[in-house]
PDB file of C-alpha atoms in Angstrom:
ATOM      1  CA  MET A   1     190.678 110.042  76.183  1.00  0.00           C
ATOM      2  CA  SER A   2     189.496 113.560  75.500  1.00  0.00           C
ATOM      3  CA  TYR A   3     188.398 115.242  72.316  1.00  0.00           C
ATOM      4  CA  ASN A   4     188.571 118.859  71.301  1.00  0.00           C
ATOM      5  CA  ASN A   5     185.474 120.704  70.101  1.00  0.00           C
ATOM      6  CA  GLN A   6     186.225 120.201  66.402  1.00  0.00           C
ATOM      7  CA  GLU A   7     186.666 116.450  66.840  1.00  0.00           C
ATOM      8  CA  ILE A   8     183.401 116.200  68.755  1.00  0.00           C
ATOM      9  CA  LYS A   9     181.683 118.182  66.010  1.00  0.00           C
ATOM     10  CA  ASP A  10     183.200 115.878  63.358  1.00  0.00           C
ATOM     11  CA  LEU A  11     182.120 112.751  65.220  1.00  0.00           C
ATOM     12  CA  LYS A  12     178.566 114.061  65.608  1.00  0.00           C
ATOM     13  CA  GLN A  13     178.449 114.937  61.908  1.00  0.00           C
ATOM     14  CA  ASN A  14     179.759 111.478  61.036  1.00  0.00           C
ATOM     15  CA  LEU A  15     177.100 109.814  63.159  1.00  0.00           C
ATOM     16  CA  LYS A  16     174.410 111.940  61.519  1.00  0.00           C
ATOM     17  CA  GLN A  17     175.676 111.031  58.042  1.00  0.00           C
ATOM     18  CA  ARG A  18     175.824 107.321  58.857  1.00  0.00           C
ATOM     19  CA  THR A  19     172.301 107.448  60.287  1.00  0.00           C
ATOM     20  CA  ASN A  20     171.044 109.170  57.137  1.00  0.00           C
ATOM     21  CA  LEU A  21     172.790 106.595  54.943  1.00  0.00           C
ATOM     22  CA  GLN A  22     171.193 103.792  56.904  1.00  0.00           C
ATOM     23  CA  LYS A  23     167.746 105.354  56.506  1.00  0.00           C
ATOM     24  CA  LYS A  24     168.371 105.823  52.789  1.00  0.00           C
ATOM     25  CA  ARG A  25     169.460 102.190  52.402  1.00  0.00           C
ATOM     26  CA  THR A  26     166.408 100.956  54.263  1.00  0.00           C
ATOM     27  CA  ASN A  27     164.104 103.046  52.085  1.00  0.00           C
ATOM     28  CA  LEU A  28     165.830 101.932  48.890  1.00  0.00           C
ATOM     29  CA  ARG A  29     165.541  98.295  49.880  1.00  0.00           C
ATOM     30  CA  ARG A  30     161.839  98.755  50.480  1.00  0.00           C
ATOM     31  CA  LEU A  31     161.472 100.300  47.036  1.00  0.00           C
ATOM     32  CA  ALA A  32     163.803  97.857  45.330  1.00  0.00           C
ATOM     33  CA  ASP A  33     162.359  95.994  42.412  1.00  0.00           C
ATOM     34  CA  SER A  34     163.194  92.302  42.553  1.00  0.00           C
ATOM     35  CA  ASP A  35     163.407  92.334  38.741  1.00  0.00           C
ATOM     36  CA  ASN A  36     166.391  94.702  38.864  1.00  0.00           C
ATOM     37  CA  PRO A  37     169.060  93.170  41.138  1.00  0.00           C
ATOM     38  CA  SER A  38     171.950  94.913  39.350  1.00  0.00           C
ATOM     39  CA  LYS A  39     170.579  98.317  40.412  1.00  0.00           C
ATOM     40  CA  MET A  40     170.350  97.119  44.003  1.00  0.00           C
ATOM     41  CA  ILE A  41     173.931  95.831  43.900  1.00  0.00           C
ATOM     42  CA  ALA A  42     175.116  99.224  42.658  1.00  0.00           C
ATOM     43  CA  VAL A  43     173.244 100.968  45.482  1.00  0.00           C
ATOM     44  CA  ILE A  44     174.754  98.663  48.090  1.00  0.00           C
ATOM     45  CA  GLU A  45     178.265  99.119  46.657  1.00  0.00           C
ATOM     46  CA  GLU A  46     177.862 102.909  46.857  1.00  0.00           C
ATOM     47  CA  ASP A  47     176.684 102.643  50.477  1.00  0.00           C
ATOM     48  CA  ILE A  48     179.713 100.505  51.350  1.00  0.00           C
ATOM     49  CA  LYS A  49     182.029 103.048  49.728  1.00  0.00           C
ATOM     50  CA  LYS A  50     180.493 105.934  51.710  1.00  0.00           C
ATOM     51  CA  LEU A  51     180.568 104.019  54.989  1.00  0.00           C
ATOM     52  CA  ASN A  52     184.228 103.122  54.426  1.00  0.00           C
ATOM     53  CA  GLU A  53     185.012 106.814  53.859  1.00  0.00           C
ATOM     54  CA  HIS A  54     183.319 107.680  57.153  1.00  0.00           C
ATOM     55  CA  LEU A  55     185.171 104.881  58.917  1.00  0.00           C
ATOM     56  CA  GLY A  56     188.452 106.243  57.575  1.00  0.00           C
ATOM     57  CA  MET A  57     187.630 109.690  58.952  1.00  0.00           C
ATOM     58  CA  LEU A  58     186.803 108.238  62.365  1.00  0.00           C
ATOM     59  CA  LYS A  59     190.056 106.251  62.411  1.00  0.00           C
ATOM     60  CA  LYS A  60     192.034 109.426  61.636  1.00  0.00           C
ATOM     61  CA  VAL A  61     190.365 111.286  64.504  1.00  0.00           C
ATOM     62  CA  LEU A  62     190.976 108.460  66.956  1.00  0.00           C
ATOM     63  CA  LYS A  63     194.531 107.851  65.721  1.00  0.00           C
ATOM     64  CA  ASN A  64     195.462 111.460  66.549  1.00  0.00           C
ATOM     65  CA  LYS A  65     194.568 110.922  70.211  1.00  0.00           C
TER      66      LYS A  65
END
């Protein structure tokens, strides 16, 4: 399986974004206040949404090959 330059660039960008999201989640969990679980749930739901968007982009790239 080979990728063109744009696809490689997109995959690298996706990996960078996922890495940044993971760092953000880790930092937020460290800062999370145990008295405010609803805020933490909202943060986790937003992370899931963003990761699913990235997964969709990756699937599109791989599907075209």
